[in-house]
Short mmCIF file of C-alpha atoms and ligand atoms in Angstrom, two decimals:
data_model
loop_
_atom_site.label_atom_id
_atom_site.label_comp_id
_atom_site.label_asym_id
_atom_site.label_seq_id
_atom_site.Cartn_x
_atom_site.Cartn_y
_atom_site.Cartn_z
CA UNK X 184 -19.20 19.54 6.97
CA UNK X 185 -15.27 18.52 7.62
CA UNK X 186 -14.52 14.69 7.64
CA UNK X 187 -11.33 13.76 8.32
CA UNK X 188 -9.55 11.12 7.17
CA UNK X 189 -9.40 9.45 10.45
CA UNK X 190 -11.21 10.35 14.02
CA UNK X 191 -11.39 8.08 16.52
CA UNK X 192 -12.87 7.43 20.29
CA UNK X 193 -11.55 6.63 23.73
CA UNK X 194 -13.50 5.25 26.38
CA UNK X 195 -13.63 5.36 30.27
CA UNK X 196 -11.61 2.49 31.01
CA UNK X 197 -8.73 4.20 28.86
CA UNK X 198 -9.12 7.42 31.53
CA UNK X 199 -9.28 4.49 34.81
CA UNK X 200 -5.96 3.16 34.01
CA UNK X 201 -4.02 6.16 32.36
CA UNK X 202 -5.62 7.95 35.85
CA UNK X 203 -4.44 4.72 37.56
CA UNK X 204 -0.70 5.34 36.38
CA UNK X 205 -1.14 9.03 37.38
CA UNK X 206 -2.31 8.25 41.11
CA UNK X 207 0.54 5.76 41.80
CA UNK X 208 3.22 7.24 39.66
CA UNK X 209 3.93 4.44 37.49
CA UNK X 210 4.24 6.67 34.30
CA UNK X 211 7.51 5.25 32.89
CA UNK X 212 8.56 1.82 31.19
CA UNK X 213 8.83 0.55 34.19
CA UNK X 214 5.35 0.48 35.43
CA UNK X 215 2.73 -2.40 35.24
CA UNK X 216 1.03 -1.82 32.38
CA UNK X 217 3.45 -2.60 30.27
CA UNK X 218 4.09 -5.61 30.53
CA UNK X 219 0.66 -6.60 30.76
CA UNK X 220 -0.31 -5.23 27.98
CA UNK X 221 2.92 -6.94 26.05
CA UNK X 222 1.43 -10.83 27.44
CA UNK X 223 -2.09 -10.08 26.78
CA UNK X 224 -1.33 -8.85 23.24
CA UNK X 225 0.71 -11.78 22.31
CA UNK X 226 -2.18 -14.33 24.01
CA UNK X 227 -3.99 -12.86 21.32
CA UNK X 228 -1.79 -13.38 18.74
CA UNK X 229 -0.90 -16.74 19.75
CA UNK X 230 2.87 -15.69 20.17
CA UNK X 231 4.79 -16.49 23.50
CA UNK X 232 6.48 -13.03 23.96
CA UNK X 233 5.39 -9.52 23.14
CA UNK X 234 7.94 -6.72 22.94
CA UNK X 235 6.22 -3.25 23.23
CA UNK X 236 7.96 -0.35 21.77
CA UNK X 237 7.75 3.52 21.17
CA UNK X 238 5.93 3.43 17.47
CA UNK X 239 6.08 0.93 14.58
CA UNK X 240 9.39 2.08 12.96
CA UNK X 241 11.23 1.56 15.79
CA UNK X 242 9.40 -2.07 16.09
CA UNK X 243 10.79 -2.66 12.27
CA UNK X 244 14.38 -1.11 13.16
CA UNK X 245 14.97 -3.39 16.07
CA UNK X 246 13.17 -6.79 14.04
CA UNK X 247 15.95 -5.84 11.50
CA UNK X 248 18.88 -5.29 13.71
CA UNK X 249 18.32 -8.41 15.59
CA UNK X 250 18.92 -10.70 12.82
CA UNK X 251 22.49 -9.64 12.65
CA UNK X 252 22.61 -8.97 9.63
CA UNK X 253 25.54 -8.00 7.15
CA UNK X 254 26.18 -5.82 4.37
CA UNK X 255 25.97 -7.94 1.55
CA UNK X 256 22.88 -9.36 2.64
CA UNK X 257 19.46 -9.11 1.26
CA UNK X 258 16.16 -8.71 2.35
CA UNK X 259 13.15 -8.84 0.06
CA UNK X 260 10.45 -6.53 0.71
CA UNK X 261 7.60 -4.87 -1.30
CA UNK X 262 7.80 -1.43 -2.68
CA UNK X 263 5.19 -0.45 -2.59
CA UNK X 264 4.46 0.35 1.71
CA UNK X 265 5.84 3.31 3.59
CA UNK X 266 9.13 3.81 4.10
CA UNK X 267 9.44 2.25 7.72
CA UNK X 268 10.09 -1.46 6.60
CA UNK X 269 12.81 0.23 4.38
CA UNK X 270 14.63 2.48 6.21
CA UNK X 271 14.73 -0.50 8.75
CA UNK X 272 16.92 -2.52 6.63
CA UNK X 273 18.94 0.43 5.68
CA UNK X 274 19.57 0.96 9.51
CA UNK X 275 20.53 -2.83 9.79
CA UNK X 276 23.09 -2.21 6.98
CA UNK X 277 21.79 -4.43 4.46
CA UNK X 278 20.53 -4.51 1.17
CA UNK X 279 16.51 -4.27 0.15
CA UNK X 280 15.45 -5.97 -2.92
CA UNK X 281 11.76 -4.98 -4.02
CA UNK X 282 9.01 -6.98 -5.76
CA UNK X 283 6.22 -5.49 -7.47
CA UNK X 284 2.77 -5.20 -5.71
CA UNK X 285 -0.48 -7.40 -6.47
CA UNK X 286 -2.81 -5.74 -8.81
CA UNK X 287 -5.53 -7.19 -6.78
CA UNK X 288 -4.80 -6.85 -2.74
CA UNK X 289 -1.73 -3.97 -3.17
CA UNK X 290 0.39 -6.14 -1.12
CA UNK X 291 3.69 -7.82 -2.90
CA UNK X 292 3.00 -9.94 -5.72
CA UNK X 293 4.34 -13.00 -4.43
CA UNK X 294 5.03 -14.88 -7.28
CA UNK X 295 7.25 -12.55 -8.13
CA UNK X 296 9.66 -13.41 -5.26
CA UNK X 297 11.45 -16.65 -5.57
CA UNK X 298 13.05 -14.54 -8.36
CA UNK X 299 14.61 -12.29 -6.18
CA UNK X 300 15.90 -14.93 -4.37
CA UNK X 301 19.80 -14.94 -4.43
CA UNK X 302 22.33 -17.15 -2.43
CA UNK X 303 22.44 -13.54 -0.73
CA UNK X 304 19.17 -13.74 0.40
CA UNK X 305 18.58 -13.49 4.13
CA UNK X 306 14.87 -12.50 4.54
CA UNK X 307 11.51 -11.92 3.82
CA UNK X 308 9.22 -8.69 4.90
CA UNK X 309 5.90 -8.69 3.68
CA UNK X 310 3.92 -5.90 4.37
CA UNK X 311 0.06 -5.80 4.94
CA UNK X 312 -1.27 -3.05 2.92
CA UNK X 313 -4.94 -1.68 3.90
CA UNK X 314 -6.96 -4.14 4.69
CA UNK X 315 -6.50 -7.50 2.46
CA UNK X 316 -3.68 -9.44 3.85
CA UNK X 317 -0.52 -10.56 1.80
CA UNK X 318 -1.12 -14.11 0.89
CA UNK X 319 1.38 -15.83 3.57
CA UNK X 320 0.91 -19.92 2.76
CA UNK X 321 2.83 -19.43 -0.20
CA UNK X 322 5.39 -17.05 1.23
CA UNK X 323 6.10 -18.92 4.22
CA UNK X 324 6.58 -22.12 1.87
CA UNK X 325 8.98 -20.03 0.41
CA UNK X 326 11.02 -19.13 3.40
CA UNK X 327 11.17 -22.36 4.61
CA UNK X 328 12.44 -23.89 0.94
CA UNK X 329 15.03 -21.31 1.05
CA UNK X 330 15.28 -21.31 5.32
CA UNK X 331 14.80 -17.38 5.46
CA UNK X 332 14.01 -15.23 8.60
CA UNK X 333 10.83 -13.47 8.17
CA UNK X 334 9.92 -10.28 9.45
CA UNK X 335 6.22 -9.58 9.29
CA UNK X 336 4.89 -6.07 9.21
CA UNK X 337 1.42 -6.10 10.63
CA UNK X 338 0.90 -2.49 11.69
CA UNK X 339 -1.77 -2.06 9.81
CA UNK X 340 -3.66 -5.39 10.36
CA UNK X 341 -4.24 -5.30 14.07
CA UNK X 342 -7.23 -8.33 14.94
CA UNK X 343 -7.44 -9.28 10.72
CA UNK X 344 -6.77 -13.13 10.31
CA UNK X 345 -4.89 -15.20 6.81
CA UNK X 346 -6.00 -18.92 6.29
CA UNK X 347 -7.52 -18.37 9.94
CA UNK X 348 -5.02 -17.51 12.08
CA UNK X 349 -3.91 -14.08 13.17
CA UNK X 350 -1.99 -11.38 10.97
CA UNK X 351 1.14 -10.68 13.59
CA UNK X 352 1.57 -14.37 14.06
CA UNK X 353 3.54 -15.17 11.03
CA UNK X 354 6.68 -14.04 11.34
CA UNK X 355 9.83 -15.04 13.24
CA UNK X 356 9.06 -11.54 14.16
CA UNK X 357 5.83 -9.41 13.74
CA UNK X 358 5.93 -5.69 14.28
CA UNK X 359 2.62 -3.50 14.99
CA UNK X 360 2.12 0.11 15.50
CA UNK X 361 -0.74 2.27 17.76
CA UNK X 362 -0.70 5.23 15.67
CA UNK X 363 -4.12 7.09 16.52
CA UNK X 364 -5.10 5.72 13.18
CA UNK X 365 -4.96 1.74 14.14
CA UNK X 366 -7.29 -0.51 15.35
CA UNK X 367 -5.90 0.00 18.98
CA UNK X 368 -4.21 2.72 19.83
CA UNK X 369 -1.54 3.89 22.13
CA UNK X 370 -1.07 7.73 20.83
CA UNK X 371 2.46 6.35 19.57
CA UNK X 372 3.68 3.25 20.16
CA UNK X 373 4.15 -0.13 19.03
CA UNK X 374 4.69 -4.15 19.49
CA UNK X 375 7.08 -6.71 18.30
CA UNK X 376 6.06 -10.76 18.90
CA UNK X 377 8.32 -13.85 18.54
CA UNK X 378 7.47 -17.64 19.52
CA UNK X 379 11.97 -17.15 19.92
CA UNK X 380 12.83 -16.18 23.58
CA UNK X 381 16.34 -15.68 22.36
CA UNK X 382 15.03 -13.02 19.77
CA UNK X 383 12.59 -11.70 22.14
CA UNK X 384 15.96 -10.75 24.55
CA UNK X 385 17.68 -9.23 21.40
CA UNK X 386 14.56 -7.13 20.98
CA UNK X 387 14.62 -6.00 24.59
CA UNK X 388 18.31 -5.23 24.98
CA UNK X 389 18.08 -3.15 21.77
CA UNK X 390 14.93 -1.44 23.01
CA UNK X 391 16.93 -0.33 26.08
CA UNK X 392 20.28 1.48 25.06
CA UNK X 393 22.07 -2.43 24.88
CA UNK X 394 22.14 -2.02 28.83
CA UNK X 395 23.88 -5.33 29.29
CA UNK X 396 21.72 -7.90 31.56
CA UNK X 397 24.46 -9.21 33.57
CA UNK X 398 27.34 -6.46 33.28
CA UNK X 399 28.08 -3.47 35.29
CA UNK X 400 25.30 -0.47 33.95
CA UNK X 401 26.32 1.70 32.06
CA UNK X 402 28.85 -0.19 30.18
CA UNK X 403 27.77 -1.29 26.69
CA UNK X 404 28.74 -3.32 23.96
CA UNK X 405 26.78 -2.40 21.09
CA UNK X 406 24.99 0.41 20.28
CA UNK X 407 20.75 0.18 20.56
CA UNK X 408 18.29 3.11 20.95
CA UNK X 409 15.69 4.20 23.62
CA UNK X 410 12.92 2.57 22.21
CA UNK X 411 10.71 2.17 25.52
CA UNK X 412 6.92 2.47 25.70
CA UNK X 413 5.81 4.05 28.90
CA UNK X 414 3.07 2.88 31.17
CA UNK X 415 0.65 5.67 30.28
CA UNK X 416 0.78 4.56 26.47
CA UNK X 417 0.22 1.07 27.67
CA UNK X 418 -2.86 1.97 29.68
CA UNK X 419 -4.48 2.52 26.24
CA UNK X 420 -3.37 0.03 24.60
CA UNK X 421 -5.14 -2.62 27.61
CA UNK X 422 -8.02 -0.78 28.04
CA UNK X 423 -9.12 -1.14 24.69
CA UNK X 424 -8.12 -4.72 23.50
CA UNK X 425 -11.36 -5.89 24.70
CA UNK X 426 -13.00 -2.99 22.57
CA UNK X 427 -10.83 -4.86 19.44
CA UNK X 428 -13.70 -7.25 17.73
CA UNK X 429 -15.56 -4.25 17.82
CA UNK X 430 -12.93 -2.10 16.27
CA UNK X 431 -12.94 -4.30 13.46
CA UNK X 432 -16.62 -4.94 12.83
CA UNK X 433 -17.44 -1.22 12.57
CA UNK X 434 -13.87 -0.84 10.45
CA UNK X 435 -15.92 -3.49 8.28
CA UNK X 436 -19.44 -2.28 7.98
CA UNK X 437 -17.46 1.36 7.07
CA UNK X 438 -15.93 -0.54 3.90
CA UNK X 439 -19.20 -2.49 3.06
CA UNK X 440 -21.02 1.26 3.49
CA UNK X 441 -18.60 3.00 0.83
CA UNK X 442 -18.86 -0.68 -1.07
CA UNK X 443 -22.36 -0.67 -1.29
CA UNK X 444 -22.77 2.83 -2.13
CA UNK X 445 -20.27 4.14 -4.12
CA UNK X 446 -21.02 4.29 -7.99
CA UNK X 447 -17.89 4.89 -9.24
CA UNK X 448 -16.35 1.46 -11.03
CA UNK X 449 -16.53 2.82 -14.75
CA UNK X 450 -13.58 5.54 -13.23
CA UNK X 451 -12.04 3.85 -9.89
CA UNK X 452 -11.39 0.08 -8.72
CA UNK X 453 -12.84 -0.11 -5.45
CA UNK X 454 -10.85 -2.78 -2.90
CA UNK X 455 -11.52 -5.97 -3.30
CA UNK X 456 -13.91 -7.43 -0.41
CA UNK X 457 -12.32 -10.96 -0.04
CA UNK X 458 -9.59 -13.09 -1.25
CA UNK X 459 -9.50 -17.02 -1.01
CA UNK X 460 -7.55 -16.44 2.55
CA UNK X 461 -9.24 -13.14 3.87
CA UNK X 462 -12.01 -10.94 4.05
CA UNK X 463 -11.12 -6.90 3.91
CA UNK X 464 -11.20 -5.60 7.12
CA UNK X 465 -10.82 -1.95 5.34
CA UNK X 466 -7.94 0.00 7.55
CA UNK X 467 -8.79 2.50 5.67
CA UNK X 468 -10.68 2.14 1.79
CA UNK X 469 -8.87 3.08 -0.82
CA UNK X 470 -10.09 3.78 -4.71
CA UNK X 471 -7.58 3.72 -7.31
CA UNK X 472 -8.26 5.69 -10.79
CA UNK X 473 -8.85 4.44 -14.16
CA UNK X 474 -7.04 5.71 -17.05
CA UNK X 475 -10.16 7.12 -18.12
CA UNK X 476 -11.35 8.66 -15.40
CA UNK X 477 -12.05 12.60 -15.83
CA UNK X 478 -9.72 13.84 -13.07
CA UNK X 479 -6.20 12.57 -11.42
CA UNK X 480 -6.67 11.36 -7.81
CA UNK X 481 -4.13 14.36 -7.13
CA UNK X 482 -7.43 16.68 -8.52
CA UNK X 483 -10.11 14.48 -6.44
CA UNK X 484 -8.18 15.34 -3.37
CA UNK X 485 -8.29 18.29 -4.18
CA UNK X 486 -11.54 19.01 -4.92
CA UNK X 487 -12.77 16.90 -1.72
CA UNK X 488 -10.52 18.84 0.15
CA UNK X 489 -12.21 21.94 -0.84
CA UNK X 490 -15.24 20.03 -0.05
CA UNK X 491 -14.56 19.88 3.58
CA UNK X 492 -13.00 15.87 3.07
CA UNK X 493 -10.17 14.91 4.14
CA UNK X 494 -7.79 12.09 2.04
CA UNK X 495 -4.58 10.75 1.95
CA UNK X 496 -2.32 9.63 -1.31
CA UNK X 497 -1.42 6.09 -1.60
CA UNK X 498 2.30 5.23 -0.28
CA UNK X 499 4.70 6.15 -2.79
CA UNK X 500 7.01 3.42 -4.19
CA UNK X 501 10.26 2.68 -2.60
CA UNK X 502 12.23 2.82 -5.53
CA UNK X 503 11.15 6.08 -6.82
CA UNK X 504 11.99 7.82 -3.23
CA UNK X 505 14.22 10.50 -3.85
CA UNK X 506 16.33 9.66 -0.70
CA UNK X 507 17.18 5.84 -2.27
CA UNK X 508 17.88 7.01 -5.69
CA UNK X 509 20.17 9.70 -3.96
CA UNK X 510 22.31 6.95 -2.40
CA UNK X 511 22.24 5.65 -5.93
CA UNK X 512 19.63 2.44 -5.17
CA UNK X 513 17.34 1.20 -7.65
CA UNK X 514 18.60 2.64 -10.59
CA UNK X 515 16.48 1.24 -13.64
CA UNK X 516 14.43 -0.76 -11.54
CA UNK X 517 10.49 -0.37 -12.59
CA UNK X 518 7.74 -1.88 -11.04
CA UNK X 519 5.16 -1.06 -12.60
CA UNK X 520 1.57 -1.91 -10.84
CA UNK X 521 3.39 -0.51 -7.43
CA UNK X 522 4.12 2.24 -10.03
CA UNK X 523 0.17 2.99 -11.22
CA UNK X 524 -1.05 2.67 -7.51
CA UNK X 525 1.24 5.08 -6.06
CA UNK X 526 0.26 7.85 -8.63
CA UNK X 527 -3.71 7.17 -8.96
CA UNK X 528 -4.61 5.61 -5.38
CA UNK X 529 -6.03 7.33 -2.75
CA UNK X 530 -7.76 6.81 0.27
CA UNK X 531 -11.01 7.88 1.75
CA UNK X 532 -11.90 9.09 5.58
CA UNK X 533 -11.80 5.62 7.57
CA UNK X 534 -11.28 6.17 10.44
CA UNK X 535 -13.50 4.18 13.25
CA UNK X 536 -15.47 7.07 14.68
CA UNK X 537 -16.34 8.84 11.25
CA UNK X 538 -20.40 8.72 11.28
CA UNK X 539 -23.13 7.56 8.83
CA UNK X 540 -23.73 11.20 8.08
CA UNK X 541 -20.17 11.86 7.07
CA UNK X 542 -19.62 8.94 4.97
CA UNK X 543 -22.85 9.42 3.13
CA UNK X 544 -21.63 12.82 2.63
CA UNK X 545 -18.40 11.61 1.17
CA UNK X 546 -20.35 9.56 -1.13
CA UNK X 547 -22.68 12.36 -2.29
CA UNK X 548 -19.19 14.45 -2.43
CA UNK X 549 -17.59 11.50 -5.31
CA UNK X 550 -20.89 11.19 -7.34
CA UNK X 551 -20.60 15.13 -7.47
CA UNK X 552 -17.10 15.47 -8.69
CA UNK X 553 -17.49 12.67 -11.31
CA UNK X 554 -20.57 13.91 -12.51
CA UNK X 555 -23.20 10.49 -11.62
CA UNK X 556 -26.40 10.72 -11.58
CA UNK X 557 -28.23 8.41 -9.94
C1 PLP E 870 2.63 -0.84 7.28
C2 PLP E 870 3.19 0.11 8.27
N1 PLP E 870 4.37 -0.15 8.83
C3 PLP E 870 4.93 0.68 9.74
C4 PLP E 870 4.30 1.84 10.10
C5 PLP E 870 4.99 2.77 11.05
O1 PLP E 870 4.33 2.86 12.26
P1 PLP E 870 4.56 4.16 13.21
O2 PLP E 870 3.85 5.29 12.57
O3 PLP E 870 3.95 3.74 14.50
O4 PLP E 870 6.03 4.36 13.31
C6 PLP E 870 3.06 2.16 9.54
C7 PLP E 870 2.37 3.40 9.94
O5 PLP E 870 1.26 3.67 9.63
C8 PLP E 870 2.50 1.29 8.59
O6 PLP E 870 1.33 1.56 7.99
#
């Protein structure tokens, strides 16, 4: 049997409107969809203005750039995520300072990050990791003590609530992405939300090449990208926001499935199903190795891999990228839970269309390799 690690289903309306976009030739950025699929996304998110964009990154590197920020500023950020939140400040020309990650949810330990906190200081970017939420009362307590932008990175987190109210509503900005492998997808493609219709304009006029508004076209004063989403990927998107609750039940009865079955806790830590502010809404489930456990993760991929089961490795830490400590960043810096997930984490197939068959086959496929009876 092969599993991958994520497979995933689109349904008739998705055909109706991408067809819809075909028959009246409304393919581009310019067609409908768009920008109804940029309202109805922010209605539910409770944010005034939605900003949809060609992928995730590209929602991070224009959140970034519109703060105007400058080189000796900082922006605190956790290291251990993928390298999009990063490379986003890089591109905005300021400096990232990393925390450590929670031992519990994987997202940044946020007691660790009025430390960081320097007259400097500029903004905060927490990043949901997998399916627990960073814990955002104390964070945004923090902000506002210190009166720091923050730039939420919600990607993965698409419909999943903190204290109640919706991940993507946090921020001063909140970026998303539609990668195949998130709750809604677009193919590629992505979202940016503000309650700030000044930062909503920066967002737009640095999706579109900095065209001015008001001047003559083609004359520009700053320098943006080509970071449209066209019709056709917003087609998706609309046609399957209604499908969302759904998304996210099955996402959870895949975790409590792998939860519930899964005899593995004398080798792996298993996600943790709730914290005080969230339930686990399991983007994808993750198991992280003990330090006795028989094999590395590196050897359990493996060995599901020749098993027909596809996995992916945790993210690896920001300050142990080869491209940062090239430029000479994070020299001596250790983190050191961010550290032990990045080198014995690894995920499982998630994705919302893998069947019961295939996960029970994963689980027989674990018990195997570790040797449990049961
Ligand atoms: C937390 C997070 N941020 C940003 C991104 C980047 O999104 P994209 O792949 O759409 O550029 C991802 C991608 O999975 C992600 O998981």
């Amino acid at each position: 049997m092969f599993v991958p690690v994520n497979a995933f289903e689109l349904g008739t309306t998705e055909q109706e409107f991408v067809l819809e976009c075909l028959k009246t030739n409304w393919i581009s950025s310019e067609g409908p969809f768009v920008q109804q699929f940029e309202a109805e996304f922010a209605k539910l998110h409770q944010r005034q203005f939605g900003i949809a964009v060609a992928n995730g990154t590209a929602a991070l590197d224009i959140a970034l750039r519109v703060l105007g920020l400058k080189p000796e500023d900082e922006v605190i950020m956790p290291t251990f995520t993928i390298i999009s939140p990063a490379s986003a400040v890089w591109y905005a020309g300021a400096k990232i300072v990393l925390v450590d990650a929670d031992p519990l949810t994987w997202n940044m330990a946020i007691e660790q990050i009025e430390a960081a906190i320097t007259p400097k200081t500029k903004a905060i970017l927490p990043v949901h990791i997998y399916g627990l939420p960073t814990d955002m009362k104390p964070l945004l307590e923090l902000a506002q003590k210190y009166n720091l932008w923050v730039v939420e990175d919600a990607a993965e987190m698409i419909g999943q609530t903190a204290y109640g109210q919706p991940c993507g509503s946090f921020g001063h900005l909140s970026t998303f992405s539609f990668y195949p492998n998130k709750h809604i997808t677009t193919g590629e493609g992505g979202m940016i939300l503000t309650n700030d219709p000044e930062l909503a304009e920066r967002c737009r006029y640095f999706r579109n090449l900095c065209f001015e508004p008001n001047g003559r076209r083609f004359v520009h004063h700053n320098i943006g990208w080509n970071y449209r989403m066209t019709s056709l990927q917003a087609a998706l998107g609309l046609a399957q926001l209604p499908r969302l609750a759904e998304n996210l039940a099955q996402k959870r009865a895949l975790g409590q499935f792998y939860q519930n079955n899964l005899k593995i806790s004398q080798y792996a830590d298993l996600p943790l199903k709730k914290m005080h502010y969230a339930d686990n809404i399991y983007w994808v489930f993750g198991l992280v190795l003990k330090p006795n456990a028989p094999i590395s993760a590196e050897e359990l991929a493996t060995k599901l891999a020749q098993l027909g089961i596809q996995t992916r490795p945790f993210f690896w830490c920001m300050h142990e990228q080869p491209v940062f400590q090239k430029m000479g960043l994070f020299e001596n810096q250790s983190f050191p839970v961010a550290e032990r997930l990045a080198r014995n984490g690894l995920y499982l197939p998630s994705g919302l269309a893998t069947t019961k068959k295939q996960l029970e086959y994963v689980v027989e496929a674990v018990h195997k390799i570790f040797c449990i009876v049961l």
